[in-house]
CSV table of C-alpha atoms and ligand atoms in Angstrom, one decimal:
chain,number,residue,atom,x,y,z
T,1,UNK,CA,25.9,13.6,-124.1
T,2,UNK,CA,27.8,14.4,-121.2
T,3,UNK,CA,25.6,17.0,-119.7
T,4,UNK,CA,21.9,17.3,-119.8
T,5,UNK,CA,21.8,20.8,-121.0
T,6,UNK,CA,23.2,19.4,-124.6
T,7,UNK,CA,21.3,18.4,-127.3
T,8,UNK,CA,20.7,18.2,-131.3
T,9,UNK,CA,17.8,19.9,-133.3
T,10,UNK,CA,16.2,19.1,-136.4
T,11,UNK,CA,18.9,20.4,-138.1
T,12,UNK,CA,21.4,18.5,-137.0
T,13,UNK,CA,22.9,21.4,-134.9
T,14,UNK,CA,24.3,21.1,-130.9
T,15,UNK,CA,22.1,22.9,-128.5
T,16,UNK,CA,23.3,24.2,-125.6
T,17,UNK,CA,20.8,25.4,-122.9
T,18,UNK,CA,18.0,24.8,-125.8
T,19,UNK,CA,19.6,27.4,-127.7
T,20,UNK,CA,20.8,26.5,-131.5
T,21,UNK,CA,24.9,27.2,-131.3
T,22,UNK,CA,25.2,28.0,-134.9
T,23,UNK,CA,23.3,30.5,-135.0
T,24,UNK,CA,24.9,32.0,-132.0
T,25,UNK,CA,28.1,31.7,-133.6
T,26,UNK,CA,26.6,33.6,-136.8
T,27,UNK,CA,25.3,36.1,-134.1
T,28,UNK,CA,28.2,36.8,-132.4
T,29,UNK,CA,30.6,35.4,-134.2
T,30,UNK,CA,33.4,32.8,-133.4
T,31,UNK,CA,35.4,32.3,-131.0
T,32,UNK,CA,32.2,32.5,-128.2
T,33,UNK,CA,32.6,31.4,-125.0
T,34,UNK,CA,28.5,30.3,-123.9
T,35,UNK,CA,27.6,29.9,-120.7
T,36,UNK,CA,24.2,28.1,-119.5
T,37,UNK,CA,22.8,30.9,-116.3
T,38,UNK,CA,20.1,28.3,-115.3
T,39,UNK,CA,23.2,25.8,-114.8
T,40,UNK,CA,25.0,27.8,-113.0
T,41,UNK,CA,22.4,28.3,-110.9
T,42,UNK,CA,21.3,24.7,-110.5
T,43,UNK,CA,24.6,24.0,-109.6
T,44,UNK,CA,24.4,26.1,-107.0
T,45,UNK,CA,21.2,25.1,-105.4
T,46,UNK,CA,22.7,21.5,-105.5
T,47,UNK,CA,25.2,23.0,-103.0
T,48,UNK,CA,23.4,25.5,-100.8
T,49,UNK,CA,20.2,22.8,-100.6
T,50,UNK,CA,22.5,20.2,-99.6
T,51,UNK,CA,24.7,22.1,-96.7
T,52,UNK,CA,21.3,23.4,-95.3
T,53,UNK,CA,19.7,20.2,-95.3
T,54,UNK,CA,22.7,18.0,-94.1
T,55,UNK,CA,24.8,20.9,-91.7
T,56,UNK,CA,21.8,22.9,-91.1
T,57,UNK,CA,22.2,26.9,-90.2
T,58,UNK,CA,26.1,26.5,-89.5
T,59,UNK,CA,27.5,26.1,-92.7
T,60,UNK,CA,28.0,27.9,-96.3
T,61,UNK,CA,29.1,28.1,-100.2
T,62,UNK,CA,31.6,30.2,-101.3
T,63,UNK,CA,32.0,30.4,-104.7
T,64,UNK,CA,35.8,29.9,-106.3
T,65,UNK,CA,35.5,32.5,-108.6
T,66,UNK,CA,39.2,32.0,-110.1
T,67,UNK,CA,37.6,29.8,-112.0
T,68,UNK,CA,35.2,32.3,-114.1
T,69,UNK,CA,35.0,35.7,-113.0
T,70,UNK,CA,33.2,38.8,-114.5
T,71,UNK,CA,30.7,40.7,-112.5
T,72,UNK,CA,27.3,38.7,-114.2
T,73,UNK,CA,29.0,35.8,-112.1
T,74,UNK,CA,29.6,37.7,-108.7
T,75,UNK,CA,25.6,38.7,-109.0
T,76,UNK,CA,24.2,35.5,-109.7
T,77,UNK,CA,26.3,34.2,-106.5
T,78,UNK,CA,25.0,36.6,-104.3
T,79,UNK,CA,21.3,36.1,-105.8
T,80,UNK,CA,22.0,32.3,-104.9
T,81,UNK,CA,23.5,33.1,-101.1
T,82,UNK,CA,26.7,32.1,-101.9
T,83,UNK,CA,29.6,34.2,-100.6
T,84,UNK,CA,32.9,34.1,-102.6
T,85,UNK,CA,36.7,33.3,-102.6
T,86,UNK,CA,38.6,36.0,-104.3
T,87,UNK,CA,42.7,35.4,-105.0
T,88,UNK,CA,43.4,39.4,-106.0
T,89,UNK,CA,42.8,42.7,-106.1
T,90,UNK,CA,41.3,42.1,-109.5
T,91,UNK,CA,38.8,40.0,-108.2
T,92,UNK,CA,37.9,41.6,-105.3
T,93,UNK,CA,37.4,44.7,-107.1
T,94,UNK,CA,35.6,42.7,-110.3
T,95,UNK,CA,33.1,41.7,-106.7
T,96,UNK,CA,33.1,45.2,-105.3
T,97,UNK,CA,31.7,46.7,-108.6
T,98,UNK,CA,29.0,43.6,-109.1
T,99,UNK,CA,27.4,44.9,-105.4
T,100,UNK,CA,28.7,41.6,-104.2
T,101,UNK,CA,28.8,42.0,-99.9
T,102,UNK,CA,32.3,41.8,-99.4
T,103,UNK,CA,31.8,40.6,-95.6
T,104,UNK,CA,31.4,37.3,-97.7
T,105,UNK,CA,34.7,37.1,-99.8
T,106,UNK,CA,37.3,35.2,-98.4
T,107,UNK,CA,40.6,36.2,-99.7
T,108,UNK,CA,43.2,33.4,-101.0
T,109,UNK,CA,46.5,32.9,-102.8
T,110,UNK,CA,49.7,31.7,-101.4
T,111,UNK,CA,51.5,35.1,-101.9
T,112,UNK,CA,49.1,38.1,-101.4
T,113,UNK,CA,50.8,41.5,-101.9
T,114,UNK,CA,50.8,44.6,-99.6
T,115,UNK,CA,49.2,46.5,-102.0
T,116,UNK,CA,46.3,43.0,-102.3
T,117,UNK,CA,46.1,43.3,-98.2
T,118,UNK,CA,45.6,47.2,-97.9
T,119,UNK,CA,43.2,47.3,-100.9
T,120,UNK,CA,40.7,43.8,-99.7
T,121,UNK,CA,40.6,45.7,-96.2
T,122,UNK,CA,39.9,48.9,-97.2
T,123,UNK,CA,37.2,47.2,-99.7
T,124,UNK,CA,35.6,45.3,-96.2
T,125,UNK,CA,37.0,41.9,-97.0
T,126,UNK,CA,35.5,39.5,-94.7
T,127,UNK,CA,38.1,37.1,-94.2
T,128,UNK,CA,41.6,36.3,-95.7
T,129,UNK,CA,43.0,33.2,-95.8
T,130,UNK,CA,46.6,33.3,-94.8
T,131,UNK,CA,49.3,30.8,-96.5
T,132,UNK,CA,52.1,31.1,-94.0
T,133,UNK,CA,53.5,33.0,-91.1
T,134,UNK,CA,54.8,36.2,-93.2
T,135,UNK,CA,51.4,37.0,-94.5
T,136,UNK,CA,49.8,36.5,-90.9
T,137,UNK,CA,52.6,39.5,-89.8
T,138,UNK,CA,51.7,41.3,-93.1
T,139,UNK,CA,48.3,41.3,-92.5
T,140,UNK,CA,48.2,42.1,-88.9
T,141,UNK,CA,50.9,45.1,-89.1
T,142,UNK,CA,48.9,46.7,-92.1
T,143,UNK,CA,45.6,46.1,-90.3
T,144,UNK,CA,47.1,47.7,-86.5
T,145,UNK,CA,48.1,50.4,-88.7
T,146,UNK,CA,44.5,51.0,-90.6
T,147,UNK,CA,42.9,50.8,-86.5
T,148,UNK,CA,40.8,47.5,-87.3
T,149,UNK,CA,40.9,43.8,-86.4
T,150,UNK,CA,41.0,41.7,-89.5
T,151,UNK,CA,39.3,38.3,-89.1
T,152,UNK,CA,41.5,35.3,-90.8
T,153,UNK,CA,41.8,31.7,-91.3
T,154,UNK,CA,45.1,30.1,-91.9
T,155,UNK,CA,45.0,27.4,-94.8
T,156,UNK,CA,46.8,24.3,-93.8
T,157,UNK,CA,47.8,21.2,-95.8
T,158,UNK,CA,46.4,18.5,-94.1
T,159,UNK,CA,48.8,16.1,-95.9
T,160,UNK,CA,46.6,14.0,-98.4
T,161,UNK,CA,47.1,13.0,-102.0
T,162,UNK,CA,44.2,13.3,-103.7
T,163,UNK,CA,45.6,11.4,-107.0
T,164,UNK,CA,45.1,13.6,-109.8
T,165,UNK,CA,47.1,15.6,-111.8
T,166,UNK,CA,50.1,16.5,-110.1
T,167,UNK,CA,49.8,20.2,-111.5
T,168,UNK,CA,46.3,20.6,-109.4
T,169,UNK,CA,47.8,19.1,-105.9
T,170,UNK,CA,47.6,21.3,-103.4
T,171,UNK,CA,46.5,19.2,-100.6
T,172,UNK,CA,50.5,17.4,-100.1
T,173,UNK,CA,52.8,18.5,-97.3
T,174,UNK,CA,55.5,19.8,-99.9
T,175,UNK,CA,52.6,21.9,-101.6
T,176,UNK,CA,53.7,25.1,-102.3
T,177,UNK,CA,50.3,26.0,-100.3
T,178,UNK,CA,49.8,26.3,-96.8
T,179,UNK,CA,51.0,25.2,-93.9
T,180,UNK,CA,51.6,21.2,-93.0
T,181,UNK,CA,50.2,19.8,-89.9
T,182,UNK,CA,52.6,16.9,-90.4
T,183,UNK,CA,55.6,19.2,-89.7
T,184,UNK,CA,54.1,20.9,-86.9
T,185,UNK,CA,54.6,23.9,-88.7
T,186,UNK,CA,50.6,24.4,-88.6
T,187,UNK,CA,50.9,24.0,-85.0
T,188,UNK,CA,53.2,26.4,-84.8
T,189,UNK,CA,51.4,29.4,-86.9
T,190,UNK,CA,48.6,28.8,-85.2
T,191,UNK,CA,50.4,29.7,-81.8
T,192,UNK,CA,52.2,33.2,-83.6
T,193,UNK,CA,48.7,34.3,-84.9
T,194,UNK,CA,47.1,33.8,-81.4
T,195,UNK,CA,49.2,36.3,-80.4
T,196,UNK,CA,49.8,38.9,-82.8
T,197,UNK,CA,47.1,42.3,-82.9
T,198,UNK,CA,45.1,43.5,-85.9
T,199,UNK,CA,43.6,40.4,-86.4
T,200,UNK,CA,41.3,37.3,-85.2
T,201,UNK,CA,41.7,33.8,-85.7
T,202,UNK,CA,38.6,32.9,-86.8
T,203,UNK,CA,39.4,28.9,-87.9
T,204,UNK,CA,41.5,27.0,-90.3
T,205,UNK,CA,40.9,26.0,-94.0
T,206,UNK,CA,42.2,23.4,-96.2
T,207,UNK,CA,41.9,22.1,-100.3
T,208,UNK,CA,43.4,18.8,-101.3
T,209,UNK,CA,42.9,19.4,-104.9
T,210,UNK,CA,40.9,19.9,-107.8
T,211,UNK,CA,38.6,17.4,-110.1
T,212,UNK,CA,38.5,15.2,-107.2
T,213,UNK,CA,35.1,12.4,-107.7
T,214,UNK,CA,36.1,10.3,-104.5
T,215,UNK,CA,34.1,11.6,-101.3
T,216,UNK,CA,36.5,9.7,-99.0
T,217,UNK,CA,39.0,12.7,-99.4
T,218,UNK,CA,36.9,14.9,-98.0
T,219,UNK,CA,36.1,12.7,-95.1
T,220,UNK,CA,40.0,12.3,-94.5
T,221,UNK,CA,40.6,15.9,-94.8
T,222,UNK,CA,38.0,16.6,-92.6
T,223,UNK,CA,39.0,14.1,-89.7
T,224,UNK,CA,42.7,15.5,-90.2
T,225,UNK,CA,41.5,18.8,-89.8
T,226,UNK,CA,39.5,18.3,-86.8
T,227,UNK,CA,41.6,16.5,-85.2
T,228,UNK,CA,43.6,19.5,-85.2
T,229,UNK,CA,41.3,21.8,-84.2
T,230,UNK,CA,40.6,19.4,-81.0
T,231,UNK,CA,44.6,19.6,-80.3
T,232,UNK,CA,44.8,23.4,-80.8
T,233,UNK,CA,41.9,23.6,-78.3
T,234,UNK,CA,43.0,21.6,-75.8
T,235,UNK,CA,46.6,22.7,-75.7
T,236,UNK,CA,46.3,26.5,-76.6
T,237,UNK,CA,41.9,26.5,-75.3
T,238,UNK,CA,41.7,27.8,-78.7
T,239,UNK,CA,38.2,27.0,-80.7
T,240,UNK,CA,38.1,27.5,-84.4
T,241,UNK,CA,34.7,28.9,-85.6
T,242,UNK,CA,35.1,28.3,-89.3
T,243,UNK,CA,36.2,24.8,-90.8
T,244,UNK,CA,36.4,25.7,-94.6
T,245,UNK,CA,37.5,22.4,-96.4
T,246,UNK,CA,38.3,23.7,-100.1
T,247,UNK,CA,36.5,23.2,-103.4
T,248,UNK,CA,37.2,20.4,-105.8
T,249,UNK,CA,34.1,18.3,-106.9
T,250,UNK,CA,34.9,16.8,-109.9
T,251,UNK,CA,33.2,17.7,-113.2
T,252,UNK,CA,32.4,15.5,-116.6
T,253,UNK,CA,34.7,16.2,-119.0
T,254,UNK,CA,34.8,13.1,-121.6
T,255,UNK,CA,32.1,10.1,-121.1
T,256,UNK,CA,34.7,8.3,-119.2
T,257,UNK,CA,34.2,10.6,-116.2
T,258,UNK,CA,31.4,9.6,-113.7
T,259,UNK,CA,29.0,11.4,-112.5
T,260,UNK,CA,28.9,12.8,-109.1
T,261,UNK,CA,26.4,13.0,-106.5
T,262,UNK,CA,27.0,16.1,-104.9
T,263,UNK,CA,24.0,16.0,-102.4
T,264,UNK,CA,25.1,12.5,-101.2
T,265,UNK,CA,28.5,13.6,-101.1
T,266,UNK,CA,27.8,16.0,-98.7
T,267,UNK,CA,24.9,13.8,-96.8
T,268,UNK,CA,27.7,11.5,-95.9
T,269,UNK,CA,30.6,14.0,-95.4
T,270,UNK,CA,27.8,15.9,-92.7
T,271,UNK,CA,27.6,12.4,-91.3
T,272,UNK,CA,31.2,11.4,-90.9
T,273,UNK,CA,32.1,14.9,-89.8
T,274,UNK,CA,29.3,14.9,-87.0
T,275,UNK,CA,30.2,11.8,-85.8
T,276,UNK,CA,34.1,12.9,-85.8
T,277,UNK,CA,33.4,16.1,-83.6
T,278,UNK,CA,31.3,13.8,-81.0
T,279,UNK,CA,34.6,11.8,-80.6
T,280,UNK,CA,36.7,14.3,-80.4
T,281,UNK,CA,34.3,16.3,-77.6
T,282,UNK,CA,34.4,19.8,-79.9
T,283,UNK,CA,31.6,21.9,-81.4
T,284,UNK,CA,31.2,21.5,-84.7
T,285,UNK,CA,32.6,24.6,-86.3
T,286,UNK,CA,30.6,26.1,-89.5
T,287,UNK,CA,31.3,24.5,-92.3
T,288,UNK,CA,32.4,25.6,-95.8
T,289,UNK,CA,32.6,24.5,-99.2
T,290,UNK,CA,34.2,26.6,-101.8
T,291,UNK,CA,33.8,24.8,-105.4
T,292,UNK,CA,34.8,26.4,-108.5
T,293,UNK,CA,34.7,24.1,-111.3
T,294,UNK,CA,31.8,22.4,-110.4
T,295,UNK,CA,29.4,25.4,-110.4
T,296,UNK,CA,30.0,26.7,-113.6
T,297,UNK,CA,32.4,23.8,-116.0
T,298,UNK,CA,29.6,21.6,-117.8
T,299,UNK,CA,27.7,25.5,-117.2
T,300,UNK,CA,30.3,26.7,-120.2
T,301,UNK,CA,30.8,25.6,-124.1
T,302,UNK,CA,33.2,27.6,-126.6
T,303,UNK,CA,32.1,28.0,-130.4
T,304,UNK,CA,34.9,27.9,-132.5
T,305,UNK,CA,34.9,28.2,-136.8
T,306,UNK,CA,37.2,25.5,-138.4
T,307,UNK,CA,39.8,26.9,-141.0
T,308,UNK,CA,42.4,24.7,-142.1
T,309,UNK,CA,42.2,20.6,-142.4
T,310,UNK,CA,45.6,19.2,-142.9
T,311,UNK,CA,45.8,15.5,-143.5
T,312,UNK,CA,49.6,14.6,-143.4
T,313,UNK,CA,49.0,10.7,-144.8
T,314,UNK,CA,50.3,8.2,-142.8
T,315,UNK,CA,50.9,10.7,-139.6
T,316,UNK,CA,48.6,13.3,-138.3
T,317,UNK,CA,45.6,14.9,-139.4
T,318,UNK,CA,44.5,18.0,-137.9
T,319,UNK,CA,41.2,20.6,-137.6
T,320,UNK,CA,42.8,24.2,-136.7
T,321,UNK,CA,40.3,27.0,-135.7
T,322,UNK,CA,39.9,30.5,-134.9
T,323,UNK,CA,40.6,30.1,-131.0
T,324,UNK,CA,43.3,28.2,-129.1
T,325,UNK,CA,45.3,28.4,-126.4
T,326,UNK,CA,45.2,31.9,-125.5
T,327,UNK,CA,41.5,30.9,-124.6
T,328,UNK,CA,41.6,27.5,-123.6
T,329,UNK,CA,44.9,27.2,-122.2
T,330,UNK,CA,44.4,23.9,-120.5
T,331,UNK,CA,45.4,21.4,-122.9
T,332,UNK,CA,49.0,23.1,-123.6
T,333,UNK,CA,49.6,23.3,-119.6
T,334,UNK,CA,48.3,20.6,-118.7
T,335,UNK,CA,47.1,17.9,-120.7
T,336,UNK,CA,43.1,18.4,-120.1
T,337,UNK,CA,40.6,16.2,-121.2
T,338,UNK,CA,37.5,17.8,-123.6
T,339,UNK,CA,34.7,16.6,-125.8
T,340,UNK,CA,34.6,18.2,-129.2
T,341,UNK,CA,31.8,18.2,-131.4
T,342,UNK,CA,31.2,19.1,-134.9
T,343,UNK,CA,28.3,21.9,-134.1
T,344,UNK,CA,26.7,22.2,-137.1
T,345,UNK,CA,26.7,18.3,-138.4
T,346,UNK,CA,25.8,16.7,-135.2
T,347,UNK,CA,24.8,13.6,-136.9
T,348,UNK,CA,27.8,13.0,-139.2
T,349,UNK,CA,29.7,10.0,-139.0
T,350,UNK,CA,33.0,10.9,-136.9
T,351,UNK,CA,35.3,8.9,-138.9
T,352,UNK,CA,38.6,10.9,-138.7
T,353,UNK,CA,41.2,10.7,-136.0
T,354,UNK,CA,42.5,14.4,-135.7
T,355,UNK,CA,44.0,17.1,-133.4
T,356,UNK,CA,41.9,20.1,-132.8
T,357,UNK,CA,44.8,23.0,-133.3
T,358,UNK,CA,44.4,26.2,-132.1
T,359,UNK,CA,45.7,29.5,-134.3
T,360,UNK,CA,48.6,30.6,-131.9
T,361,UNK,CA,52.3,30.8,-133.2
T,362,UNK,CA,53.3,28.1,-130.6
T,363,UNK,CA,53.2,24.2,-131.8
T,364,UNK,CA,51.7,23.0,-128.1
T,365,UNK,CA,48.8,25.5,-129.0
T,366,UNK,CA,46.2,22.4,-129.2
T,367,UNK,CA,43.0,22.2,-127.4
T,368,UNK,CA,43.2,18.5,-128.3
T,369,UNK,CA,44.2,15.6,-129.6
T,370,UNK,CA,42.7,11.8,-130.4
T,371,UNK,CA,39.8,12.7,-131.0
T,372,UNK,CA,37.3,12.2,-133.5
T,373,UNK,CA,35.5,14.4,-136.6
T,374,UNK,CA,33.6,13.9,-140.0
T,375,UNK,CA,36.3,13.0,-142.1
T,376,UNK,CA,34.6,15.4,-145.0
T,377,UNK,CA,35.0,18.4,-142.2
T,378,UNK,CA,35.1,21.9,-144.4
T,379,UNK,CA,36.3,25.4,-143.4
T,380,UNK,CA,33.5,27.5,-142.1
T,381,UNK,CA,32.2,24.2,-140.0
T,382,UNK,CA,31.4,25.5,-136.1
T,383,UNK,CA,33.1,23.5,-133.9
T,384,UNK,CA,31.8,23.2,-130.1
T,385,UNK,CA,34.3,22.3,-127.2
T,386,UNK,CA,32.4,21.3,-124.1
T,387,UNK,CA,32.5,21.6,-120.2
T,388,UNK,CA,34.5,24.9,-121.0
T,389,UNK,CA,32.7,26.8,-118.2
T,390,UNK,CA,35.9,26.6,-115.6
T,391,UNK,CA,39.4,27.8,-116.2
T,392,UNK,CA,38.8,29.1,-119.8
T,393,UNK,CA,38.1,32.3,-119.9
T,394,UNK,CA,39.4,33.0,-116.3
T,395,UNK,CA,42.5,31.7,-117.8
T,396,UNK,CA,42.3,33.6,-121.0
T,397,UNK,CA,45.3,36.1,-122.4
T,398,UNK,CA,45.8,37.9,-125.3
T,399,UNK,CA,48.8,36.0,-126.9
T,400,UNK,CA,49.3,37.0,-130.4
T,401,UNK,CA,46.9,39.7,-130.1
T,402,UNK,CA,43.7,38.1,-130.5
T,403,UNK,CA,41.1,39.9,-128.2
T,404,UNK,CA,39.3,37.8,-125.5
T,405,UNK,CA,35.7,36.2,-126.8
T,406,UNK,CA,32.7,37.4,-125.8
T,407,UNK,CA,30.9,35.5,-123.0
T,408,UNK,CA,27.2,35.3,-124.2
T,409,UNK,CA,24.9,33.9,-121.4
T,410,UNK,CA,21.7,32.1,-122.0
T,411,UNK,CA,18.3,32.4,-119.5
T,412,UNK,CA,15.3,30.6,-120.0
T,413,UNK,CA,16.7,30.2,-124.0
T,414,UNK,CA,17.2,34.1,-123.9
T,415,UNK,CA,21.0,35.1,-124.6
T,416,UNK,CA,22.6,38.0,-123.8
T,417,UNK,CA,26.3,39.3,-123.1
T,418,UNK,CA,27.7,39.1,-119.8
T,419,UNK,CA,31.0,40.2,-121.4
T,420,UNK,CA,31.5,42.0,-124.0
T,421,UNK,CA,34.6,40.6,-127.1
T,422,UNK,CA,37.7,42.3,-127.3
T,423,UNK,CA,38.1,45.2,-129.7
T,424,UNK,CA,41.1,45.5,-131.4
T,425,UNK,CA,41.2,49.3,-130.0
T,426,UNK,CA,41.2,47.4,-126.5
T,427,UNK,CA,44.5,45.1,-127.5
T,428,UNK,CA,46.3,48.3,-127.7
T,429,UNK,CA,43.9,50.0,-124.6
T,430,UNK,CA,47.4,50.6,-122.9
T,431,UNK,CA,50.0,50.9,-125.3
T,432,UNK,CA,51.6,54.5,-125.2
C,1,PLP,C1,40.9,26.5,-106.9
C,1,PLP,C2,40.4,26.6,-105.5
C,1,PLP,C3,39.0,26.2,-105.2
C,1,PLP,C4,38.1,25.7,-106.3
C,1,PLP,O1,38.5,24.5,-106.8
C,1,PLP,P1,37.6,23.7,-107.9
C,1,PLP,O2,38.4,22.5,-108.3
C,1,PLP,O3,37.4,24.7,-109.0
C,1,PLP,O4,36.3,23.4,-107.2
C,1,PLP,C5,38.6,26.3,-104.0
C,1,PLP,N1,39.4,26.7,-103.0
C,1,PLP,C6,40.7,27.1,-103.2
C,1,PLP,C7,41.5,27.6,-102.1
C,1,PLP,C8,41.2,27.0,-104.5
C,1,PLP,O5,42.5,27.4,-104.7
């Protein structure tokens, strides 16, 4: 299978963290989003083990929590000395309320609002990330006014295509994040924030993309990005503190993906990176990842119920269930990859070529397609997509009025709910 917390009992049911999913299904009910805590937090010892080991005191984790936030998540991060990356006032406020130390969220997002700036100070953000020159004015003129110096980091786009999906590229000069180094227009931020008040230029940051499973990026980003830190300090005897190079560690989706040594990864990035600022004749700032995906993707499975099987002879035949896009909406935007399982027949032959469709009123509403099922599948079957952990329920909405699943989390094969499902008195929570 294609993670190690995955297996079959007796009965021919998946496990997931050694717990049997149907009868979480018939516990909770479908659809369930399931998410594996002693993952998660494996995960994130793989991280914090390997920048303490390779970069010593002067680095950190941040966790990318766009990609699965509710408060259980902000704890767990903190209980693992991780700090946090926060993209709203949502988030940060999701943080605030988990007792998560703000002093270690940096703020992102290419387009932060007034309201976003004034609210992450007044919560004692730590650092925001600024996208452009506007947001560095924004952030200083709302800071002079509130009496206090805002630290910052200005995201740049050190220029690199990471190849992968064009929709997760972030890293290219005509991104629409950051600020290219290419164009000088990096250059020339840098030089406005120097000299604006409110706020202190703390160091730059950068993220080339997303399910990313070569470490040579990283080592290109890097040199990019100190080689601009060296020019910045020799021409405007500037010294950036903080190099934060971006999340993006690939995560196994389908058997086809590999799997990635994260500890290595970072062994050699420490390496090159040390190496790189002996060159150049800098100090090597403190370092930061910020992954997402990898912490808490193959950490996450969603239980579904099959309903219909249509067989259209000749064309298509296709498994619908009680979920869909409006919780997994990555297949309809962007083509992602998944394994699906039949959860209760695990050892079924899977002799049918089908599309997984979602319930949704919308004919892109698939969560996949090619793949393969018992051909004798029956209504009432639980169905387990895997490696949902990232993007699914952060991604969530409540099209058609279906009320978000539950996230049930599993400890040491205990379960219990981190969030709670969707009431149909909370679909209409706001209607007046
Ligand atoms: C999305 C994002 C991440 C996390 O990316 P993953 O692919 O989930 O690891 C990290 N940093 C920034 C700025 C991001 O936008």
């Amino acid at each position: 299978m294609i993670c190690e917390n995955l297996g079959v009992n007796n009965l021919g049911h998946l496990t997931f963290a050694g717990v049997d999913t149907v009868e979480l299904c018939e516990k909770y009910g479908t659809p369930l989003y399931v998410m594996d805590e002693n993952r998660i937090r494996h995960n994130m010892r793989v991280y914090t083990g390997a920048m303490a080991k390779y970069f010593g005191e002067n680095a950190g984790c941040l966790y990318a929590s766009k990609a699965c936030s509710f408060k259980r998540l902000y704890e767990i991060a903190r209980e693992e000395g991780f700090g946090t990356d926060v993209v709203s006032s949502g988030e940060v406020y999701t943080a605030l309320k988990a007792g998560f130390d703000l002093k270690k969220a940096f703020f992102h997002s290419n387009n932060k609002t007034d309201e976003d700036i004034a609210f992450a100070i007044d919560s004692g953000i730590g650092y925001f990330v600024c996208d452009n020159i506007e947001e560095v004015n924004a952030i200083s003129e709302i800071a002079t006014a509130k009496g206090v110096t805002q630290n910052i980091l200005l995201r740049l786009t050190p220029g690199i295509d990471p190849h992968t999906y064009e929709a997760v590229n972030t890293g290219k000069v005509d991104s629409k994040f950051g600020s290219a180094i290419e164009t000088n227009q990096a250059y020339e931020i840098t030089k406005m924030t120097l000299s604006l008040p409110g706020i202190k230029l703390c160091g730059f940051h950068c993220h080339v993309g997303s399910q990313i499973f070569d470490s040579e990026i990283y080592m290109r980003s890097a040199e990019i990005m100190l080689s601009f830190i060296a020019r910045v300090r020799n021409e405007l005897g500037f010294t950036a503190e903080i190099l934060d190079l971006g999340g993006g560690y690939g995560v196994r989706y389908i058997e086809a993906n590999p799997y990635i040594d994260i500890d290595k990864n970072i062994k050699e990035l420490a390496a090159f990176m040390k190496n790189t600022v002996s060159q150049l004749g800098i100090p090597m700032p403190t370092v930061y990842l910020e992954p997402g995906r990898s912490i808490v993707a193959d950490a996450g499975i969603t239980l579904y119920t099959a309903g219909t099987v249509k067989k259209i002879p000749g064309y298509k035949n296709y498994v619908s269930i009680d979920g869909g896009m409006a919780d997994n909406p990555r297949y309809a935007l962007y083509g992602s990859y998944y394994t699906v399982v039949d959860a209760s027949r695990m050892n079924a032959e899977c002799d049918m070529l089908c599309t997984l469709a979602g319930r949704c009123c919308e004919s892109g509403d698939l969560i996949q397609e090619n793949i393969r099922l018992p051909g004798d599948i029956k209504r009432g079957e639980k169905i387990a997509v895997l490696t949902t952990g990232a993007y699914n329920y952060s991604m969530s909405s409540n099209y058609n009025r279906l009320g978000k699943p539950p996230v049930v989390m599993i400890k040491d094969k205990e379960d219990y709910v981190a969030v709670k499902r969707e009431t149909l008195e909370d679909i209409i929570r706001n209607d007046v």
